[in-house]
Amino acid sequence: MIEFRDVSKRYPDGTVAVESFSFVVPSHETVVFVGSSGSGKTTLLRMVNRMVDPTSGTVLIDDQDVQQVDKVQLRRSIGYVLQGVGLLPHRTILDNVATVPMLRGVSRAHARKDALGLLDRVGLDRALATRYPSQLSGGQQQRVGVARALAADPNILLMDEPFGAVDPIVRAELQVELRRLQSELGKTTVFVTHDVDEAFKIGDRVVILSAGGRIEQADTPERIVAHPANDFVADFIGARSARRTLRVQDVDGREVVVDGDGRPVGMLAT
Amino acid sequence: MIEFRDVSKRYPDGTVAVESFSFVVPSHETVVFVGSSGSGKTTLLRMVNRMVDPTSGTVLIDDQDVQQVDKVQLRRSIGYVLQGVGLLPHRTILDNVATVPMLRGVSRAHARKDALGLLDRVGLDRALATRYPSQLSGGQQQRVGVARALAADPNILLMDEPFGAVDPIVRAELQVELRRLQSELGKTTVFVTHDVDEAFKIGDRVVILSAGGRIEQADTPERIVAHPANDFVADFIGARSARRTLRVQDVDGREVVVDGDGRPVGMLAT
Amino acid sequence: MTLVQGALDWLGDPANWRGLSGIQQRLVEHLAITGAVILVAALIALPLGILVGHTRRGRGTVVALTSGVRSIPTLGLLTILALNLGIGLTAPVLALIVLAIPPLLAGAYAGIESVSVDAVDASRGIGMTEWQLVRAVEVPLALPVIVGGLRSATLQVVATATLAAYVADAGLGRFLFSGLKQRQYSEMLGGAILVATLALVLETALALMQRVLTTVPPDTGRP
Amino acid sequence: GSDDSDPLKDSSSSKTSSGETIVIGSQDYYSSEIIAEIYAQALESADYTVKRDFKIGQREVYVPEIENGSIDLFPEYSGPLLQYWEPKTEARLSVDVFDALVEAAPKGLNILDQSDATDQDSYVVTREFADEYDLETLEDLAKVDDKLTIGANSELEGRPNGPKGLEKAYGFEPAFTPIEDSGGPLTVKALKDGTIQMAIIYTADPSISKNDLVALQDTKGLFLASHVVPVASDKLDDDAVAIINKISAELTPEGLVALNAESVDKQSPAKDIAKGWLADHDVTA
Amino acid sequence: MNWLSQNTDLVFDLTLTHLRLSIPPILLSLVLAIAIGYLAHRQRFARGPVLTLTGLLYAVPSLPLFIMIPVVFGTPLRSGSTMIIALTIYGVALLVRSAADAFGSVDRSVHETANAVGFSPWARFWRVELPLAGPVLLAGLRVVAVSTVSLVTVGAVIGIQSLGTLFTDGFQRGIQAEIFTGVILTILVGYLLDTACVWTGRLLMPWTRPRPRTNSRAPLHVPADVAGGAR
Ligand SMILES: Nc1ncnc2c1ncn2[C@@H]1O[C@H](COP(=O)(O)OP(=O)(O)OP(=O)(O)O)[C@@H](O)[C@H]1O
Ligand SMILES: Nc1ncnc2c1ncn2[C@@H]1O[C@H](COP(=O)(O)OP(=O)(O)OP(=O)(O)O)[C@@H](O)[C@H]1O
Ligand SMILES: [Mg+2]
Ligand SMILES: [Mg+2]
């Protein structure tokens, strides 16, 4: 369980990124923070592993204040997938995944063996193990990033727009994979994105943020779609837009679901 | 009207990118070529403005063989939005848009005046005119790319994954804008993408390609969704996947359309 | 071209290679001066450059400083130092150290700074200490650029170490000065050829080293 | 000796510059520059047009330019100049050297009257060192059992009065260290530091007395007598020659040391020193 | 400062002479390096040899170079032309790699774009490639400017007047103030030309000006740093 207790963050240059944010991420759940650029998502996420220290308020993990924990130890115990992946370009895929266990003192041979298993887990061919990050496609790199975050078998997983840089098709694949992983592993996960559709696809619970880390609505995806809390949320999720107002159309005897502009979205399951 | 008449392209290194491709793009229509990476989309597109010359076969524009036209002149007469925008980083937005008319000999003052009008047209604030490309967001740059392609008032518009690099939200906006523009201007347009959803949103007609520029199906979006021509197409558009098999679910009294995984997609219009 | 022929003859005469002021001895002296200078300069410049690159502090100062130091005329510096320190190797070695510091420093901080911000942030994020970050990420990734700085420094020092002969009985510069003053132009040109050859050899060795140290494979595009 | 392939010999075509302008050169040596400046100001006050081309490196660089006529007037030193043209010369005494020099001068160059003022190479040691070994002449150096190192411009190493010449004339060969300041302060400092024991310093250099150095007598005639002597091209007319000769007549050995002292101690520019000297001496023809 | 007060004229003259000797080689080496660098950039096979060769020119000590130039070019030894040729050679040695890198730094896609919108190859070079290579070229040019100014002083050893004359003269006469004046003025002249380069760059390349609204670090080009010093 991660608890944000009235946290605020003002950066040295005066920007107030987050103001009085309180929220509890229950254990084994996936919570998605979604909001437009600059709404403070990354700042909030990084408070959990102390990459950012709040100016006021506290963050607690299983009721322990993270300020009491050594930074380096804390970070080694939390899986973190960064906004820009950030693999080490001079290490092979395998060694990238094995980094954290090795930092924690696991022997190289052992760490590598475990890393191989993780590659399978995130759906990467073992043949890629000896490649370098630059020799992988964007989607493959993202998978390595996830494998690295899982390597220390952390209870908590922080993911900062992990699929931001990949194209829509690969992105859709990765989203499906992630859901599979989550159902298998059941980590407490905080996932950050500014794509509402992605949030709906991934989150057990979605938190819609406006500037300064203000919570506009926090609920399950279906309930947010069905009952947006206010105009901000309705606009943000495009509740009134053509792409969300669907209807069913008959095309040569089959029921095609089309959006407000008549563009096909899918078929009605029969 | 653009006609591909049995064109093939074999690159010097032996790669056969396109083999015996024939297709007619009717005037004032938007045709989308969609296919996975390496299926020859870019190669086909570039045959139109002779950035690539086919190894065999002919490309005709309004029944004239493009091989008969001077390359440089041809390119100046066709609007081209490149995979990756490709603005000139050392010229202001205005001068970027005015480039082609100026190359064609229009006076600088005149070209700039016209360019201002084009900024309005693609929905860009005139205040951005004196900025440089790097000072714009990805989505704004894409709009400039489109404005530049329109600057010479071409009859033909070639667009190569113009929205490939922007994030999903901006991408959706740009797709809507492009449809508006198309309905206003009615240019003969060839649009290339590897995102099926984008193809369905933009194309009057969608051509699904497999390796070597082979046409798997060419039809309207609805008909492709309703009746995929073969397994390749069905797989490619994900006809059997969770995201296309929708159903309607009641959430607190409202009809939410959810996909096969139970994730909300939109509301049923009433 | 008789001049070049003369230089080659001078180089080819075994008598010129032997003895306390022979080519062999001068080559050794020249190399020793170069080595000592580079070593001392590296001990000063590399840690400083790495610190600046790592902390991202004081970059402006260092840039201004290196550009200023770079514009100090070595001949002027040498004369001032010599007037105060006397003849011998101290003054030229000091002047050469000053000359070698800017490229080494620039190589070090630019190398560290060129390491991708994402990789650095990620390394912190997964729990590396600052020291581990420097040792295991920043320095290895910066090495090619650092060695690039070393290459320029070496090239400059080898060429400029000839000035040592202005105030000391050492190095290949002796052939240049005495050749000039005694109108033995073949000797002078021969000396120059020796300096350039030495530079070529060192340059090639360092280029090889740079290649070996480049741990990141080239981007091969599609896998 | 000189290579056959001397790149400087024909480096520019020999033509005299246009009109009346007299080009005066000087060595890259402050004392030479002062004398050249005296020539220049004296000629100017006699309404000659003068162009100054001072501080031209060493003899190897400027003599070819005198020979090819790009320089018309140059204050030289009789001994070294003779050795430049006649490396094997046997002349040592003042008059012999002058006569030989007039002989040796290439066609088109005139050696004007030599001055009493001398500025010649001499081997100096510190007073301490001289006392320790009781040195007066170069011959006495044979007594020194310690290491003996000469510091001087690198050209000395190959010259007949360098280490090899000492060996031939006096029977001992010292080590050599180049110091490229023509016997300037660095050389003096090296002497005092004991990094060298012996140096070549010009006799007119005020630093000899200032630093209490001892010039050892050259009993075997290693050095040629070296008087200040103007070298002139045919472009100088009789009046001009008369003025220059008058200057040579007025310039005494002590006078030259005084001029040099003014440059080094008072740090005055050559222009001012020359002006002061001309105010005290009448050189009008 | 006794010396300085008596010699302001001399110092002023020498500073001007110094500038006169510095500026032509800087400009000449720019032009030559652009030509050679572009060639090295376009002809992949030529790149390695051309860059190594020109780079090595920098290792030729200056004194022998001064002697060789009259032989090869027929200029009088003790002349501005000899100096300018020598410094141009060093400038080219420093700048060719920068120039090749500069053209290399121009995004391939820009090249594509220029073709696609209908630039002729000639227009593409002048109006797209050269301006875009500008920033990296400028970075190289700044190094050349500073090192040229510092190298001019070496000419004093063979009698070419410049601020370096103050070193040799001050050395002989034991006047430290004179040497210091020379050193400081050399640094100042270097700074002056460096600043001139920067301002010219800003003027000619408005798109590189520091701009508001972006708080990202200045684009980093690893310095082509092979600068400075005299041989
Ligand atoms: N180190 C910093 N110093 C100053 N301001 C910062 C810093 N980091 C972030 N900010 C500012 O704080 C605000 C919130 O930033 P944050 O990165 O948390 O937003 P975000 O929601 O993650 O945005 P994005 O979707 O663009 O990643 C922004 O206005 C940002 O400019
Ligand atoms: N200049 C070239 N030389 C050699 N092969 C090439 C060249 N350009 C493209 N190809 C190859 O031709 C095939 C088709 O390339 P093309 O760029 O047309 O594909 P695409 O459908 O546009 O792919 P993408 O979606 O990745 O842009 C690919 O196998 C590609 O590797
Ligand atoms: Mg963020
Ligand atoms: Mg393509």
Short mmCIF file of N, CA and C in Angstrom, two decimals, chain A residues 25-124:
data_model
loop_
_atom_site.label_atom_id
_atom_site.label_comp_id
_atom_site.label_asym_id
_atom_site.label_seq_id
_atom_site.Cartn_x
_atom_site.Cartn_y
_atom_site.Cartn_z
N VAL A 25 -2.91 4.11 -2.73
CA VAL A 25 -2.86 3.06 -3.75
C VAL A 25 -2.91 1.73 -3.01
N PRO A 26 -4.02 0.98 -3.13
CA PRO A 26 -4.12 -0.26 -2.37
C PRO A 26 -3.14 -1.30 -2.89
N SER A 27 -2.75 -2.23 -2.03
CA SER A 27 -1.81 -3.27 -2.43
C SER A 27 -2.40 -4.12 -3.56
N HIS A 28 -1.51 -4.58 -4.42
CA HIS A 28 -1.86 -5.47 -5.53
C HIS A 28 -2.81 -4.85 -6.54
N GLU A 29 -2.99 -3.55 -6.49
CA GLU A 29 -3.84 -2.90 -7.49
C GLU A 29 -3.01 -2.08 -8.45
N THR A 30 -3.55 -1.83 -9.64
CA THR A 30 -2.90 -0.95 -10.58
C THR A 30 -3.68 0.35 -10.65
N VAL A 31 -3.03 1.43 -10.23
CA VAL A 31 -3.67 2.73 -10.30
C VAL A 31 -2.98 3.54 -11.40
N VAL A 32 -3.78 4.17 -12.25
CA VAL A 32 -3.20 4.99 -13.31
C VAL A 32 -3.45 6.46 -13.00
N PHE A 33 -2.37 7.24 -12.97
CA PHE A 33 -2.51 8.69 -12.90
C PHE A 33 -2.54 9.21 -14.32
N VAL A 34 -3.61 9.87 -14.71
CA VAL A 34 -3.66 10.41 -16.06
C VAL A 34 -3.96 11.89 -15.99
N GLY A 35 -3.32 12.65 -16.86
CA GLY A 35 -3.50 14.09 -16.84
C GLY A 35 -2.67 14.67 -17.96
N SER A 36 -2.95 15.91 -18.31
CA SER A 36 -2.21 16.46 -19.44
C SER A 36 -0.79 16.81 -18.99
N SER A 37 0.02 17.19 -19.95
CA SER A 37 1.44 17.44 -19.70
C SER A 37 1.61 18.53 -18.64
N GLY A 38 2.50 18.27 -17.69
CA GLY A 38 2.76 19.27 -16.66
C GLY A 38 1.83 19.22 -15.48
N SER A 39 0.93 18.22 -15.44
CA SER A 39 -0.03 18.18 -14.34
C SER A 39 0.59 17.61 -13.06
N GLY A 40 1.86 17.18 -13.13
CA GLY A 40 2.53 16.75 -11.90
C GLY A 40 2.60 15.24 -11.72
N LYS A 41 2.28 14.50 -12.77
CA LYS A 41 2.26 13.04 -12.67
C LYS A 41 3.63 12.47 -12.32
N THR A 42 4.64 12.89 -13.11
CA THR A 42 5.98 12.36 -12.87
C THR A 42 6.45 12.74 -11.47
N THR A 43 6.18 13.97 -11.09
CA THR A 43 6.60 14.42 -9.77
C THR A 43 6.02 13.52 -8.68
N LEU A 44 4.74 13.23 -8.78
CA LEU A 44 4.09 12.37 -7.79
C LEU A 44 4.74 10.99 -7.76
N LEU A 45 4.93 10.43 -8.95
CA LEU A 45 5.48 9.09 -9.04
C LEU A 45 6.86 9.02 -8.40
N ARG A 46 7.67 10.05 -8.69
CA ARG A 46 9.05 10.02 -8.21
C ARG A 46 9.15 10.27 -6.71
N MET A 47 8.05 10.72 -6.10
CA MET A 47 8.09 10.87 -4.65
C MET A 47 8.14 9.50 -3.98
N VAL A 48 7.60 8.50 -4.67
CA VAL A 48 7.52 7.18 -4.05
C VAL A 48 8.91 6.58 -3.86
N ASN A 49 9.80 6.72 -4.87
CA ASN A 49 11.15 6.16 -4.68
C ASN A 49 12.17 7.26 -4.37
N ARG A 50 11.67 8.37 -3.90
CA ARG A 50 12.52 9.48 -3.45
C ARG A 50 13.45 10.03 -4.52
N MET A 51 13.05 9.93 -5.78
CA MET A 51 13.79 10.66 -6.80
C MET A 51 13.44 12.13 -6.65
N VAL A 52 12.30 12.39 -6.05
CA VAL A 52 11.90 13.75 -5.69
C VAL A 52 11.46 13.68 -4.23
N ASP A 53 11.88 14.64 -3.42
CA ASP A 53 11.38 14.69 -2.05
C ASP A 53 10.32 15.78 -1.95
N PRO A 54 9.17 15.45 -1.36
CA PRO A 54 8.12 16.47 -1.28
C PRO A 54 8.55 17.65 -0.41
N THR A 55 8.02 18.84 -0.74
CA THR A 55 8.34 20.01 0.08
C THR A 55 7.59 19.92 1.41
N SER A 56 6.37 19.36 1.34
CA SER A 56 5.66 19.09 2.58
C SER A 56 4.79 17.86 2.41
N GLY A 57 4.35 17.30 3.50
CA GLY A 57 3.55 16.07 3.43
C GLY A 57 4.45 14.85 3.47
N THR A 58 3.83 13.68 3.53
CA THR A 58 4.63 12.45 3.60
C THR A 58 4.09 11.41 2.63
N VAL A 59 5.00 10.56 2.18
CA VAL A 59 4.62 9.40 1.40
C VAL A 59 4.95 8.18 2.25
N LEU A 60 3.99 7.28 2.39
CA LEU A 60 4.22 6.09 3.21
C LEU A 60 4.07 4.84 2.38
N ILE A 61 4.96 3.90 2.59
CA ILE A 61 4.82 2.60 1.97
C ILE A 61 4.57 1.61 3.10
N ASP A 62 3.43 0.92 3.03
CA ASP A 62 3.03 0.03 4.12
C ASP A 62 3.24 0.71 5.47
N ASP A 63 2.73 1.92 5.55
CA ASP A 63 2.74 2.73 6.77
C ASP A 63 4.12 3.18 7.25
N GLN A 64 5.15 2.96 6.44
CA GLN A 64 6.44 3.52 6.83
C GLN A 64 6.77 4.75 5.97
N ASP A 65 7.15 5.84 6.62
CA ASP A 65 7.52 7.06 5.92
C ASP A 65 8.78 6.80 5.09
N VAL A 66 8.71 7.08 3.80
CA VAL A 66 9.88 6.78 2.95
C VAL A 66 11.08 7.64 3.32
N GLN A 67 10.85 8.78 3.93
CA GLN A 67 11.97 9.64 4.35
C GLN A 67 12.90 8.92 5.33
N GLN A 68 12.34 7.92 6.02
CA GLN A 68 13.13 7.19 7.01
C GLN A 68 14.02 6.13 6.37
N VAL A 69 13.79 5.88 5.09
CA VAL A 69 14.52 4.80 4.43
C VAL A 69 15.66 5.38 3.62
N ASP A 70 16.78 4.69 3.59
CA ASP A 70 17.91 5.14 2.78
C ASP A 70 17.50 5.16 1.31
N LYS A 71 17.80 6.29 0.66
CA LYS A 71 17.40 6.47 -0.75
C LYS A 71 17.78 5.29 -1.62
N VAL A 72 19.07 4.97 -1.58
CA VAL A 72 19.59 3.95 -2.49
C VAL A 72 18.91 2.60 -2.23
N GLN A 73 18.78 2.24 -0.96
CA GLN A 73 18.11 0.97 -0.62
C GLN A 73 16.66 0.98 -1.11
N LEU A 74 16.00 2.12 -0.86
CA LEU A 74 14.60 2.24 -1.26
C LEU A 74 14.45 2.00 -2.76
N ARG A 75 15.29 2.66 -3.52
CA ARG A 75 15.18 2.56 -4.98
C ARG A 75 15.46 1.14 -5.47
N ARG A 76 16.39 0.46 -4.79
CA ARG A 76 16.68 -0.91 -5.21
C ARG A 76 15.52 -1.85 -4.92
N SER A 77 14.63 -1.41 -4.01
CA SER A 77 13.53 -2.31 -3.65
C SER A 77 12.25 -1.99 -4.42
N ILE A 78 12.30 -0.99 -5.31
CA ILE A 78 11.11 -0.60 -6.06
C ILE A 78 11.41 -0.70 -7.55
N GLY A 79 10.53 -1.28 -8.30
CA GLY A 79 10.73 -1.36 -9.74
C GLY A 79 10.32 -0.03 -10.38
N TYR A 80 11.15 0.47 -11.29
CA TYR A 80 10.86 1.80 -11.86
C TYR A 80 11.10 1.74 -13.36
N VAL A 81 10.05 2.00 -14.13
CA VAL A 81 10.20 2.07 -15.59
C VAL A 81 10.08 3.54 -15.95
N LEU A 82 11.14 4.08 -16.58
CA LEU A 82 11.18 5.52 -16.77
C LEU A 82 10.53 5.99 -18.06
N GLN A 83 10.17 7.28 -18.03
CA GLN A 83 9.53 7.92 -19.17
C GLN A 83 10.32 7.70 -20.47
N GLY A 84 11.66 7.69 -20.39
CA GLY A 84 12.43 7.48 -21.64
C GLY A 84 13.24 6.22 -21.60
N VAL A 85 12.71 5.16 -21.00
CA VAL A 85 13.37 3.87 -20.83
C VAL A 85 14.69 3.98 -20.07
N GLY A 86 15.71 4.64 -20.72
CA GLY A 86 16.97 4.81 -20.01
C GLY A 86 17.72 3.53 -19.76
N LEU A 87 17.85 2.70 -20.78
CA LEU A 87 18.73 1.54 -20.64
C LEU A 87 20.17 2.01 -20.71
N LEU A 88 21.08 1.23 -20.14
CA LEU A 88 22.49 1.58 -20.21
C LEU A 88 23.02 1.13 -21.56
N PRO A 89 23.40 2.09 -22.41
CA PRO A 89 23.72 1.74 -23.79
C PRO A 89 24.96 0.87 -23.93
N HIS A 90 25.81 0.84 -22.89
CA HIS A 90 27.06 0.08 -23.03
C HIS A 90 26.97 -1.30 -22.42
N ARG A 91 25.76 -1.70 -21.99
CA ARG A 91 25.62 -3.04 -21.44
C ARG A 91 24.64 -3.83 -22.29
N THR A 92 24.85 -5.13 -22.33
CA THR A 92 23.94 -5.96 -23.10
C THR A 92 22.57 -5.96 -22.43
N ILE A 93 21.59 -6.43 -23.16
CA ILE A 93 20.24 -6.54 -22.65
C ILE A 93 20.24 -7.33 -21.34
N LEU A 94 20.94 -8.45 -21.35
CA LEU A 94 20.96 -9.31 -20.18
C LEU A 94 21.53 -8.56 -18.98
N ASP A 95 22.65 -7.88 -19.20
CA ASP A 95 23.28 -7.17 -18.09
C ASP A 95 22.43 -5.98 -17.63
N ASN A 96 21.70 -5.37 -18.56
CA ASN A 96 20.80 -4.31 -18.15
C ASN A 96 19.76 -4.85 -17.18
N VAL A 97 19.21 -6.01 -17.51
CA VAL A 97 18.18 -6.58 -16.65
C VAL A 97 18.80 -7.02 -15.31
N ALA A 98 20.06 -7.48 -15.38
CA ALA A 98 20.68 -8.01 -14.17
C ALA A 98 21.25 -6.91 -13.27
N THR A 99 21.19 -5.67 -13.72
CA THR A 99 21.86 -4.59 -12.98
C THR A 99 21.45 -4.52 -11.50
N VAL A 100 20.15 -4.42 -11.26
CA VAL A 100 19.72 -4.19 -9.88
C VAL A 100 20.09 -5.35 -8.95
N PRO A 101 19.80 -6.60 -9.33
CA PRO A 101 20.24 -7.68 -8.45
C PRO A 101 21.74 -7.61 -8.17
N MET A 102 22.53 -7.26 -9.21
CA MET A 102 23.97 -7.19 -8.99
C MET A 102 24.33 -6.06 -8.02
N LEU A 103 23.61 -4.94 -8.15
CA LEU A 103 23.83 -3.85 -7.19
C LEU A 103 23.52 -4.33 -5.78
N ARG A 104 22.55 -5.24 -5.67
CA ARG A 104 22.18 -5.73 -4.35
C ARG A 104 23.08 -6.85 -3.88
N GLY A 105 24.07 -7.21 -4.70
CA GLY A 105 25.07 -8.16 -4.23
C GLY A 105 24.89 -9.58 -4.74
N VAL A 106 23.86 -9.81 -5.57
CA VAL A 106 23.70 -11.14 -6.16
C VAL A 106 24.87 -11.37 -7.12
N SER A 107 25.36 -12.60 -7.20
CA SER A 107 26.50 -12.88 -8.08
C SER A 107 26.09 -12.70 -9.54
N ARG A 108 27.07 -12.37 -10.35
CA ARG A 108 26.80 -12.09 -11.75
C ARG A 108 26.11 -13.28 -12.44
N ALA A 109 26.66 -14.46 -12.21
CA ALA A 109 26.13 -15.65 -12.88
C ALA A 109 24.65 -15.86 -12.50
N HIS A 110 24.40 -15.73 -11.22
CA HIS A 110 23.05 -15.92 -10.74
C HIS A 110 22.09 -14.87 -11.30
N ALA A 111 22.55 -13.62 -11.24
CA ALA A 111 21.72 -12.52 -11.73
C ALA A 111 21.39 -12.71 -13.21
N ARG A 112 22.38 -13.17 -13.95
CA ARG A 112 22.15 -13.36 -15.38
C ARG A 112 21.15 -14.49 -15.64
N LYS A 113 21.27 -15.53 -14.83
CA LYS A 113 20.36 -16.65 -15.03
C LYS A 113 18.92 -16.17 -14.79
N ASP A 114 18.73 -15.44 -13.69
CA ASP A 114 17.40 -14.91 -13.40
C ASP A 114 16.92 -13.98 -14.51
N ALA A 115 17.86 -13.20 -15.03
CA ALA A 115 17.50 -12.23 -16.05
C ALA A 115 16.95 -12.93 -17.29
N LEU A 116 17.53 -14.06 -17.63
CA LEU A 116 17.05 -14.82 -18.79
C LEU A 116 15.57 -15.18 -18.60
N GLY A 117 15.26 -15.63 -17.38
CA GLY A 117 13.88 -15.97 -17.09
C GLY A 117 12.96 -14.77 -17.26
N LEU A 118 13.46 -13.61 -16.85
CA LEU A 118 12.65 -12.40 -16.98
C LEU A 118 12.39 -12.02 -18.43
N LEU A 119 13.38 -12.29 -19.28
CA LEU A 119 13.18 -11.99 -20.70
C LEU A 119 11.99 -12.79 -21.21
N ASP A 120 11.94 -14.06 -20.83
CA ASP A 120 10.79 -14.88 -21.24
C ASP A 120 9.50 -14.23 -20.75
N ARG A 121 9.53 -13.89 -19.48
CA ARG A 121 8.36 -13.35 -18.81
C ARG A 121 7.79 -12.14 -19.56
N VAL A 122 8.66 -11.23 -20.02
CA VAL A 122 8.15 -10.04 -20.71
C VAL A 122 8.02 -10.28 -22.22
N GLY A 123 8.21 -11.53 -22.62
CA GLY A 123 7.97 -11.86 -24.02
C GLY A 123 9.07 -11.46 -24.97
N LEU A 124 10.33 -11.52 -24.48
CA LEU A 124 11.45 -11.22 -25.37
C LEU A 124 12.19 -12.51 -25.68
#
